[in-house]
Amino acid sequence: MQHLIDAAHPNLLPAHGEAVLFPDFFTPRESDIYFDYFKNDVSWKQEPVVLFGKKRMQPRLTALYGDINGEYSYSGLTMGVNDWTSPMAEIKEKLEKRFETSFNSCLFNYYRDGKDYMGWHRDNEHALGEYPLIVSVSFGSTRIFQFRDYKEKMPVISLELDHGSVLLMKRQTQEYWEHRLPKTTLPVGPRINLTFRLLLHKG
Ligand SMILES: O=C(O)CCC(=O)C(=O)O
Ligand SMILES: [Fe+2]
């Protein structure tokens, strides 16, 4: 893979992994079009999850797309896999070319407002292999995204994910760091996030 870290795109993590932000990966115009398209045409669902033995609805809407047939178990949740649509395939190809890799699935998240969030987690499912490359695309309202050391639970590294930005996470990132998209009491509009992944086998 070509070297992705340079002065304009520094590694946001001090050690044990690489996280690189590309703030204007998509133009504002492209981003507006993708946002409207995904808002209306993704089969969004609010899925229940079991946390500490209690069933609750996830604080966001989700959908899974990819080229694996059938179902995929992700974080204790079995999700149906939908077929790529052409705007999704277009984004996937652009990312694959730029980052010299390939993806076979994408998890879509829809955060309706500041009350929707994703808690601390690592994307370290077995199906992703040892050192997964995860590419996260954001459209819509800017939200804060945070990393913290998985063992020490500190310090927190915060960044803003803007409309049209791409965040790349690679190497040991999912082993040493956890990440989240915190709630906010500030008035924020909806945000759509796409995380492209390569699943090595079914979950
Ligand atoms: O919405 C985001 O930026 C985070 C998404 C995420 O961490 C995930 O889908 O695993
Ligand atoms: Fe994640």
mmCIF file with all atom_site columns, C-alpha atoms and ligand atoms in Angstrom:
data_model
loop_
_atom_site.group_PDB
_atom_site.id
_atom_site.type_symbol
_atom_site.label_atom_id
_atom_site.label_alt_id
_atom_site.label_comp_id
_atom_site.label_asym_id
_atom_site.label_entity_id
_atom_site.label_seq_id
_atom_site.pdbx_PDB_ins_code
_atom_site.Cartn_x
_atom_site.Cartn_y
_atom_site.Cartn_z
_atom_site.occupancy
_atom_site.B_iso_or_equiv
_atom_site.pdbx_formal_charge
_atom_site.auth_seq_id
_atom_site.auth_comp_id
_atom_site.auth_asym_id
_atom_site.auth_atom_id
_atom_site.pdbx_PDB_model_num
ATOM   1   C  CA . MET A 1 1   ? 0.000   0.000   0.000  1.00 0.00 ? 1   MET A CA 1
ATOM   2   C  CA . GLN A 1 2   ? 1.265   3.491   -0.754 1.00 0.00 ? 2   GLN A CA 1
ATOM   3   C  CA . HIS A 1 3   ? 2.275   5.526   2.257  1.00 0.00 ? 3   HIS A CA 1
ATOM   4   C  CA . LEU A 1 4   ? -0.819  7.259   3.577  1.00 0.00 ? 4   LEU A CA 1
ATOM   5   C  CA . ILE A 1 5   ? 0.609   9.168   6.495  1.00 0.00 ? 5   ILE A CA 1
ATOM   6   C  CA . ASP A 1 6   ? 2.198   12.546  5.669  1.00 0.00 ? 6   ASP A CA 1
ATOM   7   C  CA . ALA A 1 7   ? 2.279   16.089  7.090  1.00 0.00 ? 7   ALA A CA 1
ATOM   8   C  CA . ALA A 1 8   ? -1.260  16.813  5.886  1.00 0.00 ? 8   ALA A CA 1
ATOM   9   C  CA . HIS A 1 9   ? -2.550  13.440  7.102  1.00 0.00 ? 9   HIS A CA 1
ATOM   10  C  CA . PRO A 1 10  ? -0.805  12.635  10.392 1.00 0.00 ? 10  PRO A CA 1
ATOM   11  C  CA . ASN A 1 11  ? -1.383  9.537   12.462 1.00 0.00 ? 11  ASN A CA 1
ATOM   12  C  CA . LEU A 1 12  ? -3.894  10.595  15.132 1.00 0.00 ? 12  LEU A CA 1
ATOM   13  C  CA . LEU A 1 13  ? -2.774  7.820   17.480 1.00 0.00 ? 13  LEU A CA 1
ATOM   14  C  CA . PRO A 1 14  ? 0.492   8.171   19.434 1.00 0.00 ? 14  PRO A CA 1
ATOM   15  C  CA . ALA A 1 15  ? 1.334   4.436   19.206 1.00 0.00 ? 15  ALA A CA 1
ATOM   16  C  CA . HIS A 1 16  ? -0.049  0.946   18.524 1.00 0.00 ? 16  HIS A CA 1
ATOM   17  C  CA . GLY A 1 17  ? -2.096  1.571   15.432 1.00 0.00 ? 17  GLY A CA 1
ATOM   18  C  CA . GLU A 1 18  ? -2.840  4.116   12.769 1.00 0.00 ? 18  GLU A CA 1
ATOM   19  C  CA . ALA A 1 19  ? -5.846  6.371   12.341 1.00 0.00 ? 19  ALA A CA 1
ATOM   20  C  CA . VAL A 1 20  ? -5.734  8.883   9.508  1.00 0.00 ? 20  VAL A CA 1
ATOM   21  C  CA . LEU A 1 21  ? -8.339  11.500  8.629  1.00 0.00 ? 21  LEU A CA 1
ATOM   22  C  CA . PHE A 1 22  ? -9.017  12.724  5.082  1.00 0.00 ? 22  PHE A CA 1
ATOM   23  C  CA . PRO A 1 23  ? -11.374 15.664  5.743  1.00 0.00 ? 23  PRO A CA 1
ATOM   24  C  CA . ASP A 1 24  ? -12.395 16.475  2.139  1.00 0.00 ? 24  ASP A CA 1
ATOM   25  C  CA . PHE A 1 25  ? -12.354 13.072  0.527  1.00 0.00 ? 25  PHE A CA 1
ATOM   26  C  CA . PHE A 1 26  ? -15.704 13.788  -1.151 1.00 0.00 ? 26  PHE A CA 1
ATOM   27  C  CA . THR A 1 27  ? -16.648 17.263  -2.426 1.00 0.00 ? 27  THR A CA 1
ATOM   28  C  CA . PRO A 1 28  ? -19.528 19.063  -0.660 1.00 0.00 ? 28  PRO A CA 1
ATOM   29  C  CA . ARG A 1 29  ? -21.698 18.530  -3.736 1.00 0.00 ? 29  ARG A CA 1
ATOM   30  C  CA . GLU A 1 30  ? -20.978 14.784  -3.956 1.00 0.00 ? 30  GLU A CA 1
ATOM   31  C  CA . SER A 1 31  ? -21.525 14.519  -0.206 1.00 0.00 ? 31  SER A CA 1
ATOM   32  C  CA . ASP A 1 32  ? -24.947 16.254  -0.398 1.00 0.00 ? 32  ASP A CA 1
ATOM   33  C  CA . ILE A 1 33  ? -26.053 13.858  -3.129 1.00 0.00 ? 33  ILE A CA 1
ATOM   34  C  CA . TYR A 1 34  ? -24.852 10.762  -1.253 1.00 0.00 ? 34  TYR A CA 1
ATOM   35  C  CA . PHE A 1 35  ? -26.421 11.964  1.998  1.00 0.00 ? 35  PHE A CA 1
ATOM   36  C  CA . ASP A 1 36  ? -29.860 12.416  0.408  1.00 0.00 ? 36  ASP A CA 1
ATOM   37  C  CA . TYR A 1 37  ? -29.604 9.153   -1.460 1.00 0.00 ? 37  TYR A CA 1
ATOM   38  C  CA . PHE A 1 38  ? -28.591 7.069   1.581  1.00 0.00 ? 38  PHE A CA 1
ATOM   39  C  CA . LYS A 1 39  ? -31.122 8.787   3.830  1.00 0.00 ? 39  LYS A CA 1
ATOM   40  C  CA . ASN A 1 40  ? -33.958 7.725   1.547  1.00 0.00 ? 40  ASN A CA 1
ATOM   41  C  CA . ASP A 1 41  ? -32.777 4.521   -0.079 1.00 0.00 ? 41  ASP A CA 1
ATOM   42  C  CA . VAL A 1 42  ? -30.998 2.498   2.600  1.00 0.00 ? 42  VAL A CA 1
ATOM   43  C  CA . SER A 1 43  ? -33.227 -0.043  4.343  1.00 0.00 ? 43  SER A CA 1
ATOM   44  C  CA . TRP A 1 44  ? -32.748 1.499   7.797  1.00 0.00 ? 44  TRP A CA 1
ATOM   45  C  CA . LYS A 1 45  ? -33.872 -0.448  10.841 1.00 0.00 ? 45  LYS A CA 1
ATOM   46  C  CA . GLN A 1 46  ? -33.696 0.156   14.553 1.00 0.00 ? 46  GLN A CA 1
ATOM   47  C  CA . GLU A 1 47  ? -32.444 -3.173  15.901 1.00 0.00 ? 47  GLU A CA 1
ATOM   48  C  CA . PRO A 1 48  ? -32.740 -4.495  19.450 1.00 0.00 ? 48  PRO A CA 1
ATOM   49  C  CA . VAL A 1 49  ? -29.564 -5.448  21.323 1.00 0.00 ? 49  VAL A CA 1
ATOM   50  C  CA . VAL A 1 50  ? -29.126 -7.329  24.574 1.00 0.00 ? 50  VAL A CA 1
ATOM   51  C  CA . LEU A 1 51  ? -26.875 -5.440  27.006 1.00 0.00 ? 51  LEU A CA 1
ATOM   52  C  CA . PHE A 1 52  ? -26.258 -6.878  30.493 1.00 0.00 ? 52  PHE A CA 1
ATOM   53  C  CA . GLY A 1 53  ? -29.197 -9.218  30.004 1.00 0.00 ? 53  GLY A CA 1
ATOM   54  C  CA . LYS A 1 54  ? -31.606 -6.420  29.075 1.00 0.00 ? 54  LYS A CA 1
ATOM   55  C  CA . LYS A 1 55  ? -33.129 -6.007  25.654 1.00 0.00 ? 55  LYS A CA 1
ATOM   56  C  CA . ARG A 1 56  ? -32.971 -2.438  24.358 1.00 0.00 ? 56  ARG A CA 1
ATOM   57  C  CA . MET A 1 57  ? -33.239 -0.690  21.041 1.00 0.00 ? 57  MET A CA 1
ATOM   58  C  CA . GLN A 1 58  ? -29.958 0.537   19.576 1.00 0.00 ? 58  GLN A CA 1
ATOM   59  C  CA . PRO A 1 59  ? -29.593 4.341   19.814 1.00 0.00 ? 59  PRO A CA 1
ATOM   60  C  CA . ARG A 1 60  ? -29.314 4.688   16.007 1.00 0.00 ? 60  ARG A CA 1
ATOM   61  C  CA . LEU A 1 61  ? -30.588 3.075   12.813 1.00 0.00 ? 61  LEU A CA 1
ATOM   62  C  CA . THR A 1 62  ? -28.451 0.550   10.954 1.00 0.00 ? 62  THR A CA 1
ATOM   63  C  CA . ALA A 1 63  ? -28.235 -1.526  7.779  1.00 0.00 ? 63  ALA A CA 1
ATOM   64  C  CA . LEU A 1 64  ? -25.691 -3.986  6.426  1.00 0.00 ? 64  LEU A CA 1
ATOM   65  C  CA . TYR A 1 65  ? -24.714 -4.227  2.764  1.00 0.00 ? 65  TYR A CA 1
ATOM   66  C  CA . GLY A 1 66  ? -22.197 -6.514  1.147  1.00 0.00 ? 66  GLY A CA 1
ATOM   67  C  CA . ASP A 1 67  ? -21.428 -9.373  -1.168 1.00 0.00 ? 67  ASP A CA 1
ATOM   68  C  CA . ILE A 1 68  ? -21.759 -12.172 1.366  1.00 0.00 ? 68  ILE A CA 1
ATOM   69  C  CA . ASN A 1 69  ? -25.104 -13.893 1.020  1.00 0.00 ? 69  ASN A CA 1
ATOM   70  C  CA . GLY A 1 70  ? -27.507 -14.278 3.872  1.00 0.00 ? 70  GLY A CA 1
ATOM   71  C  CA . GLU A 1 71  ? -26.869 -13.091 7.371  1.00 0.00 ? 71  GLU A CA 1
ATOM   72  C  CA . TYR A 1 72  ? -23.976 -11.827 9.419  1.00 0.00 ? 72  TYR A CA 1
ATOM   73  C  CA . SER A 1 73  ? -23.587 -11.799 13.191 1.00 0.00 ? 73  SER A CA 1
ATOM   74  C  CA . TYR A 1 74  ? -22.170 -8.497  14.330 1.00 0.00 ? 74  TYR A CA 1
ATOM   75  C  CA . SER A 1 75  ? -21.734 -7.584  18.020 1.00 0.00 ? 75  SER A CA 1
ATOM   76  C  CA . GLY A 1 76  ? -24.232 -10.204 19.137 1.00 0.00 ? 76  GLY A CA 1
ATOM   77  C  CA . LEU A 1 77  ? -26.768 -9.107  16.551 1.00 0.00 ? 77  LEU A CA 1
ATOM   78  C  CA . THR A 1 78  ? -27.683 -11.118 13.458 1.00 0.00 ? 78  THR A CA 1
ATOM   79  C  CA . MET A 1 79  ? -28.269 -8.806  10.535 1.00 0.00 ? 79  MET A CA 1
ATOM   80  C  CA . GLY A 1 80  ? -29.526 -9.552  7.047  1.00 0.00 ? 80  GLY A CA 1
ATOM   81  C  CA . VAL A 1 81  ? -27.048 -8.582  4.323  1.00 0.00 ? 81  VAL A CA 1
ATOM   82  C  CA . ASN A 1 82  ? -28.435 -6.455  1.482  1.00 0.00 ? 82  ASN A CA 1
ATOM   83  C  CA . ASP A 1 83  ? -26.928 -6.283  -1.997 1.00 0.00 ? 83  ASP A CA 1
ATOM   84  C  CA . TRP A 1 84  ? -24.809 -3.242  -2.923 1.00 0.00 ? 84  TRP A CA 1
ATOM   85  C  CA . THR A 1 85  ? -26.614 -0.485  -4.790 1.00 0.00 ? 85  THR A CA 1
ATOM   86  C  CA . SER A 1 86  ? -24.720 1.427   -7.489 1.00 0.00 ? 86  SER A CA 1
ATOM   87  C  CA . PRO A 1 87  ? -23.895 4.558   -5.388 1.00 0.00 ? 87  PRO A CA 1
ATOM   88  C  CA . MET A 1 88  ? -22.503 2.211   -2.715 1.00 0.00 ? 88  MET A CA 1
ATOM   89  C  CA . ALA A 1 89  ? -20.441 0.288   -5.267 1.00 0.00 ? 89  ALA A CA 1
ATOM   90  C  CA . GLU A 1 90  ? -19.155 3.622   -6.615 1.00 0.00 ? 90  GLU A CA 1
ATOM   91  C  CA . ILE A 1 91  ? -17.920 4.710   -3.168 1.00 0.00 ? 91  ILE A CA 1
ATOM   92  C  CA . LYS A 1 92  ? -16.493 1.257   -2.464 1.00 0.00 ? 92  LYS A CA 1
ATOM   93  C  CA . GLU A 1 93  ? -14.468 1.334   -5.714 1.00 0.00 ? 93  GLU A CA 1
ATOM   94  C  CA . LYS A 1 94  ? -13.158 4.824   -5.034 1.00 0.00 ? 94  LYS A CA 1
ATOM   95  C  CA . LEU A 1 95  ? -11.986 3.773   -1.551 1.00 0.00 ? 95  LEU A CA 1
ATOM   96  C  CA . GLU A 1 96  ? -10.508 0.504   -2.830 1.00 0.00 ? 96  GLU A CA 1
ATOM   97  C  CA . LYS A 1 97  ? -8.457  2.359   -5.441 1.00 0.00 ? 97  LYS A CA 1
ATOM   98  C  CA . ARG A 1 98  ? -7.273  5.076   -3.079 1.00 0.00 ? 98  ARG A CA 1
ATOM   99  C  CA . PHE A 1 99  ? -6.336  2.687   -0.279 1.00 0.00 ? 99  PHE A CA 1
ATOM   100 C  CA . GLU A 1 100 ? -5.258  -0.263  -2.460 1.00 0.00 ? 100 GLU A CA 1
ATOM   101 C  CA . THR A 1 101 ? -7.471  -2.775  -0.713 1.00 0.00 ? 101 THR A CA 1
ATOM   102 C  CA . SER A 1 102 ? -10.800 -4.504  -1.128 1.00 0.00 ? 102 SER A CA 1
ATOM   103 C  CA . PHE A 1 103 ? -13.962 -4.596  0.926  1.00 0.00 ? 103 PHE A CA 1
ATOM   104 C  CA . ASN A 1 104 ? -16.886 -7.005  0.913  1.00 0.00 ? 104 ASN A CA 1
ATOM   105 C  CA . SER A 1 105 ? -19.214 -5.358  3.396  1.00 0.00 ? 105 SER A CA 1
ATOM   106 C  CA . CYS A 1 106 ? -20.334 -2.041  4.776  1.00 0.00 ? 106 CYS A CA 1
ATOM   107 C  CA . LEU A 1 107 ? -22.195 -1.240  7.961  1.00 0.00 ? 107 LEU A CA 1
ATOM   108 C  CA . PHE A 1 108 ? -24.408 1.837   7.630  1.00 0.00 ? 108 PHE A CA 1
ATOM   109 C  CA . ASN A 1 109 ? -25.278 3.909   10.704 1.00 0.00 ? 109 ASN A CA 1
ATOM   110 C  CA . TYR A 1 110 ? -27.871 6.658   10.822 1.00 0.00 ? 110 TYR A CA 1
ATOM   111 C  CA . TYR A 1 111 ? -27.716 9.058   13.776 1.00 0.00 ? 111 TYR A CA 1
ATOM   112 C  CA . ARG A 1 112 ? -31.008 10.941  13.715 1.00 0.00 ? 112 ARG A CA 1
ATOM   113 C  CA . ASP A 1 113 ? -29.896 13.678  16.145 1.00 0.00 ? 113 ASP A CA 1
ATOM   114 C  CA . GLY A 1 114 ? -27.536 14.276  19.081 1.00 0.00 ? 114 GLY A CA 1
ATOM   115 C  CA . LYS A 1 115 ? -29.340 11.656  21.199 1.00 0.00 ? 115 LYS A CA 1
ATOM   116 C  CA . ASP A 1 116 ? -28.251 8.903   18.819 1.00 0.00 ? 116 ASP A CA 1
ATOM   117 C  CA . TYR A 1 117 ? -24.764 7.571   19.464 1.00 0.00 ? 117 TYR A CA 1
ATOM   118 C  CA . MET A 1 118 ? -22.429 4.567   19.443 1.00 0.00 ? 118 MET A CA 1
ATOM   119 C  CA . GLY A 1 119 ? -20.767 3.551   22.721 1.00 0.00 ? 119 GLY A CA 1
ATOM   120 C  CA . TRP A 1 120 ? -17.135 2.564   23.301 1.00 0.00 ? 120 TRP A CA 1
ATOM   121 C  CA . HIS A 1 121 ? -16.193 -0.531  21.315 1.00 0.00 ? 121 HIS A CA 1
ATOM   122 C  CA . ARG A 1 122 ? -13.506 -2.140  19.187 1.00 0.00 ? 122 ARG A CA 1
ATOM   123 C  CA . ASP A 1 123 ? -14.186 -3.585  15.758 1.00 0.00 ? 123 ASP A CA 1
ATOM   124 C  CA . ASN A 1 124 ? -12.385 -6.792  16.543 1.00 0.00 ? 124 ASN A CA 1
ATOM   125 C  CA . GLU A 1 125 ? -14.821 -9.545  15.544 1.00 0.00 ? 125 GLU A CA 1
ATOM   126 C  CA . HIS A 1 126 ? -13.104 -12.763 14.497 1.00 0.00 ? 126 HIS A CA 1
ATOM   127 C  CA . ALA A 1 127 ? -14.454 -12.460 10.988 1.00 0.00 ? 127 ALA A CA 1
ATOM   128 C  CA . LEU A 1 128 ? -12.370 -9.281  10.467 1.00 0.00 ? 128 LEU A CA 1
ATOM   129 C  CA . GLY A 1 129 ? -9.057  -11.085 11.024 1.00 0.00 ? 129 GLY A CA 1
ATOM   130 C  CA . GLU A 1 130 ? -6.126  -9.901  13.120 1.00 0.00 ? 130 GLU A CA 1
ATOM   131 C  CA . TYR A 1 131 ? -5.419  -6.379  11.828 1.00 0.00 ? 131 TYR A CA 1
ATOM   132 C  CA . PRO A 1 132 ? -8.472  -5.144  9.951  1.00 0.00 ? 132 PRO A CA 1
ATOM   133 C  CA . LEU A 1 133 ? -8.423  -2.078  7.741  1.00 0.00 ? 133 LEU A CA 1
ATOM   134 C  CA . ILE A 1 134 ? -11.651 -0.181  8.358  1.00 0.00 ? 134 ILE A CA 1
ATOM   135 C  CA . VAL A 1 135 ? -12.599 2.869   6.345  1.00 0.00 ? 135 VAL A CA 1
ATOM   136 C  CA . SER A 1 136 ? -15.309 5.090   7.765  1.00 0.00 ? 136 SER A CA 1
ATOM   137 C  CA . VAL A 1 137 ? -17.129 7.648   5.600  1.00 0.00 ? 137 VAL A CA 1
ATOM   138 C  CA . SER A 1 138 ? -19.272 10.453  7.061  1.00 0.00 ? 138 SER A CA 1
ATOM   139 C  CA . PHE A 1 139 ? -22.079 12.439  5.453  1.00 0.00 ? 139 PHE A CA 1
ATOM   140 C  CA . GLY A 1 140 ? -24.350 15.002  7.102  1.00 0.00 ? 140 GLY A CA 1
ATOM   141 C  CA . SER A 1 141 ? -23.894 16.819  10.397 1.00 0.00 ? 141 SER A CA 1
ATOM   142 C  CA . THR A 1 142 ? -20.452 16.994  11.966 1.00 0.00 ? 142 THR A CA 1
ATOM   143 C  CA . ARG A 1 143 ? -20.070 14.813  15.061 1.00 0.00 ? 143 ARG A CA 1
ATOM   144 C  CA . ILE A 1 144 ? -17.238 14.227  17.510 1.00 0.00 ? 144 ILE A CA 1
ATOM   145 C  CA . PHE A 1 145 ? -15.506 10.834  17.334 1.00 0.00 ? 145 PHE A CA 1
ATOM   146 C  CA . GLN A 1 146 ? -13.185 9.628   20.094 1.00 0.00 ? 146 GLN A CA 1
ATOM   147 C  CA . PHE A 1 147 ? -10.446 7.073   20.720 1.00 0.00 ? 147 PHE A CA 1
ATOM   148 C  CA . ARG A 1 148 ? -9.130  5.928   24.053 1.00 0.00 ? 148 ARG A CA 1
ATOM   149 C  CA . ASP A 1 149 ? -6.607  3.344   25.150 1.00 0.00 ? 149 ASP A CA 1
ATOM   150 C  CA . TYR A 1 150 ? -8.532  0.101   25.597 1.00 0.00 ? 150 TYR A CA 1
ATOM   151 C  CA . LYS A 1 151 ? -6.697  -0.958  28.766 1.00 0.00 ? 151 LYS A CA 1
ATOM   152 C  CA . GLU A 1 152 ? -6.050  2.369   30.478 1.00 0.00 ? 152 GLU A CA 1
ATOM   153 C  CA . LYS A 1 153 ? -9.431  3.831   29.427 1.00 0.00 ? 153 LYS A CA 1
ATOM   154 C  CA . MET A 1 154 ? -7.577  7.130   28.886 1.00 0.00 ? 154 MET A CA 1
ATOM   155 C  CA . PRO A 1 155 ? -6.560  9.588   27.508 1.00 0.00 ? 155 PRO A CA 1
ATOM   156 C  CA . VAL A 1 156 ? -9.334  10.440  25.094 1.00 0.00 ? 156 VAL A CA 1
ATOM   157 C  CA . ILE A 1 157 ? -8.389  11.619  21.605 1.00 0.00 ? 157 ILE A CA 1
ATOM   158 C  CA . SER A 1 158 ? -11.214 13.623  19.981 1.00 0.00 ? 158 SER A CA 1
ATOM   159 C  CA . LEU A 1 159 ? -11.705 14.548  16.358 1.00 0.00 ? 159 LEU A CA 1
ATOM   160 C  CA . GLU A 1 160 ? -14.516 15.940  14.246 1.00 0.00 ? 160 GLU A CA 1
ATOM   161 C  CA . LEU A 1 161 ? -15.968 13.899  11.420 1.00 0.00 ? 161 LEU A CA 1
ATOM   162 C  CA . ASP A 1 162 ? -17.329 16.320  8.815  1.00 0.00 ? 162 ASP A CA 1
ATOM   163 C  CA . HIS A 1 163 ? -19.560 15.958  5.770  1.00 0.00 ? 163 HIS A CA 1
ATOM   164 C  CA . GLY A 1 164 ? -17.502 14.091  3.119  1.00 0.00 ? 164 GLY A CA 1
ATOM   165 C  CA . SER A 1 165 ? -14.668 12.997  5.403  1.00 0.00 ? 165 SER A CA 1
ATOM   166 C  CA . VAL A 1 166 ? -12.973 9.609   5.514  1.00 0.00 ? 166 VAL A CA 1
ATOM   167 C  CA . LEU A 1 167 ? -11.321 8.099   8.583  1.00 0.00 ? 167 LEU A CA 1
ATOM   168 C  CA . LEU A 1 168 ? -8.988  5.171   8.038  1.00 0.00 ? 168 LEU A CA 1
ATOM   169 C  CA . MET A 1 169 ? -8.180  2.808   10.906 1.00 0.00 ? 169 MET A CA 1
ATOM   170 C  CA . LYS A 1 170 ? -5.485  0.209   10.429 1.00 0.00 ? 170 LYS A CA 1
ATOM   171 C  CA . ARG A 1 171 ? -2.844  -2.077  11.925 1.00 0.00 ? 171 ARG A CA 1
ATOM   172 C  CA . GLN A 1 172 ? -3.252  -2.598  15.689 1.00 0.00 ? 172 GLN A CA 1
ATOM   173 C  CA . THR A 1 173 ? -5.879  0.159   16.106 1.00 0.00 ? 173 THR A CA 1
ATOM   174 C  CA . GLN A 1 174 ? -8.654  -2.305  17.001 1.00 0.00 ? 174 GLN A CA 1
ATOM   175 C  CA . GLU A 1 175 ? -6.433  -4.163  19.449 1.00 0.00 ? 175 GLU A CA 1
ATOM   176 C  CA . TYR A 1 176 ? -5.138  -1.241  21.537 1.00 0.00 ? 176 TYR A CA 1
ATOM   177 C  CA . TRP A 1 177 ? -7.800  1.445   21.085 1.00 0.00 ? 177 TRP A CA 1
ATOM   178 C  CA . GLU A 1 178 ? -11.536 1.629   21.454 1.00 0.00 ? 178 GLU A CA 1
ATOM   179 C  CA . HIS A 1 179 ? -13.678 4.282   19.813 1.00 0.00 ? 179 HIS A CA 1
ATOM   180 C  CA . ARG A 1 180 ? -17.117 5.832   20.135 1.00 0.00 ? 180 ARG A CA 1
ATOM   181 C  CA . LEU A 1 181 ? -19.431 8.471   18.744 1.00 0.00 ? 181 LEU A CA 1
ATOM   182 C  CA . PRO A 1 182 ? -20.694 10.228  21.895 1.00 0.00 ? 182 PRO A CA 1
ATOM   183 C  CA . LYS A 1 183 ? -24.136 11.748  22.407 1.00 0.00 ? 183 LYS A CA 1
ATOM   184 C  CA . THR A 1 184 ? -24.325 15.502  22.378 1.00 0.00 ? 184 THR A CA 1
ATOM   185 C  CA . THR A 1 185 ? -26.765 18.002  23.868 1.00 0.00 ? 185 THR A CA 1
ATOM   186 C  CA . LEU A 1 186 ? -25.831 20.501  21.136 1.00 0.00 ? 186 LEU A CA 1
ATOM   187 C  CA . PRO A 1 187 ? -28.455 20.796  18.410 1.00 0.00 ? 187 PRO A CA 1
ATOM   188 C  CA . VAL A 1 188 ? -27.182 18.613  15.544 1.00 0.00 ? 188 VAL A CA 1
ATOM   189 C  CA . GLY A 1 189 ? -28.904 17.339  12.445 1.00 0.00 ? 189 GLY A CA 1
ATOM   190 C  CA . PRO A 1 190 ? -28.762 13.800  11.080 1.00 0.00 ? 190 PRO A CA 1
ATOM   191 C  CA . ARG A 1 191 ? -25.513 12.063  10.182 1.00 0.00 ? 191 ARG A CA 1
ATOM   192 C  CA . ILE A 1 192 ? -24.884 8.974   8.071  1.00 0.00 ? 192 ILE A CA 1
ATOM   193 C  CA . ASN A 1 193 ? -21.769 6.850   8.517  1.00 0.00 ? 193 ASN A CA 1
ATOM   194 C  CA . LEU A 1 194 ? -20.532 4.006   6.318  1.00 0.00 ? 194 LEU A CA 1
ATOM   195 C  CA . THR A 1 195 ? -17.852 1.648   7.646  1.00 0.00 ? 195 THR A CA 1
ATOM   196 C  CA . PHE A 1 196 ? -16.332 -0.494  4.928  1.00 0.00 ? 196 PHE A CA 1
ATOM   197 C  CA . ARG A 1 197 ? -14.803 -3.758  6.087  1.00 0.00 ? 197 ARG A CA 1
ATOM   198 C  CA . LEU A 1 198 ? -13.348 -6.955  4.679  1.00 0.00 ? 198 LEU A CA 1
ATOM   199 C  CA . LEU A 1 199 ? -14.945 -9.977  6.322  1.00 0.00 ? 199 LEU A CA 1
ATOM   200 C  CA . LEU A 1 200 ? -12.694 -13.002 5.964  1.00 0.00 ? 200 LEU A CA 1
ATOM   201 C  CA . HIS A 1 201 ? -15.465 -15.456 6.770  1.00 0.00 ? 201 HIS A CA 1
ATOM   202 C  CA . LYS A 1 202 ? -19.006 -15.412 8.079  1.00 0.00 ? 202 LYS A CA 1
ATOM   203 C  CA . GLY A 1 203 ? -19.456 -14.152 11.641 1.00 0.00 ? 203 GLY A CA 1
HETATM 204 O  O1 . LIG B 2 .   ? -20.408 6.584   13.270 1.00 0.00 ? 1   LIG B O1 1
HETATM 205 C  C1 . LIG B 2 .   ? -19.198 6.468   13.411 1.00 0.00 ? 1   LIG B C1 1
HETATM 206 O  O2 . LIG B 2 .   ? -18.391 7.319   13.026 1.00 0.00 ? 1   LIG B O2 1
HETATM 207 C  C2 . LIG B 2 .   ? -18.647 5.246   14.108 1.00 0.00 ? 1   LIG B C2 1
HETATM 208 C  C3 . LIG B 2 .   ? -19.115 3.966   13.513 1.00 0.00 ? 1   LIG B C3 1
HETATM 209 C  C4 . LIG B 2 .   ? -18.410 2.771   14.089 1.00 0.00 ? 1   LIG B C4 1
HETATM 210 O  O3 . LIG B 2 .   ? -17.551 2.883   14.918 1.00 0.00 ? 1   LIG B O3 1
HETATM 211 C  C5 . LIG B 2 .   ? -18.769 1.433   13.616 1.00 0.00 ? 1   LIG B C5 1
HETATM 212 O  O4 . LIG B 2 .   ? -19.675 1.292   12.787 1.00 0.00 ? 1   LIG B O4 1
HETATM 213 O  O5 . LIG B 2 .   ? -18.147 0.475   14.068 1.00 0.00 ? 1   LIG B O5 1
HETATM 214 FE FE . FE  B 3 .   ? -16.502 1.022   15.171 1.00 0.00 ? 2   FE  B FE 1
#
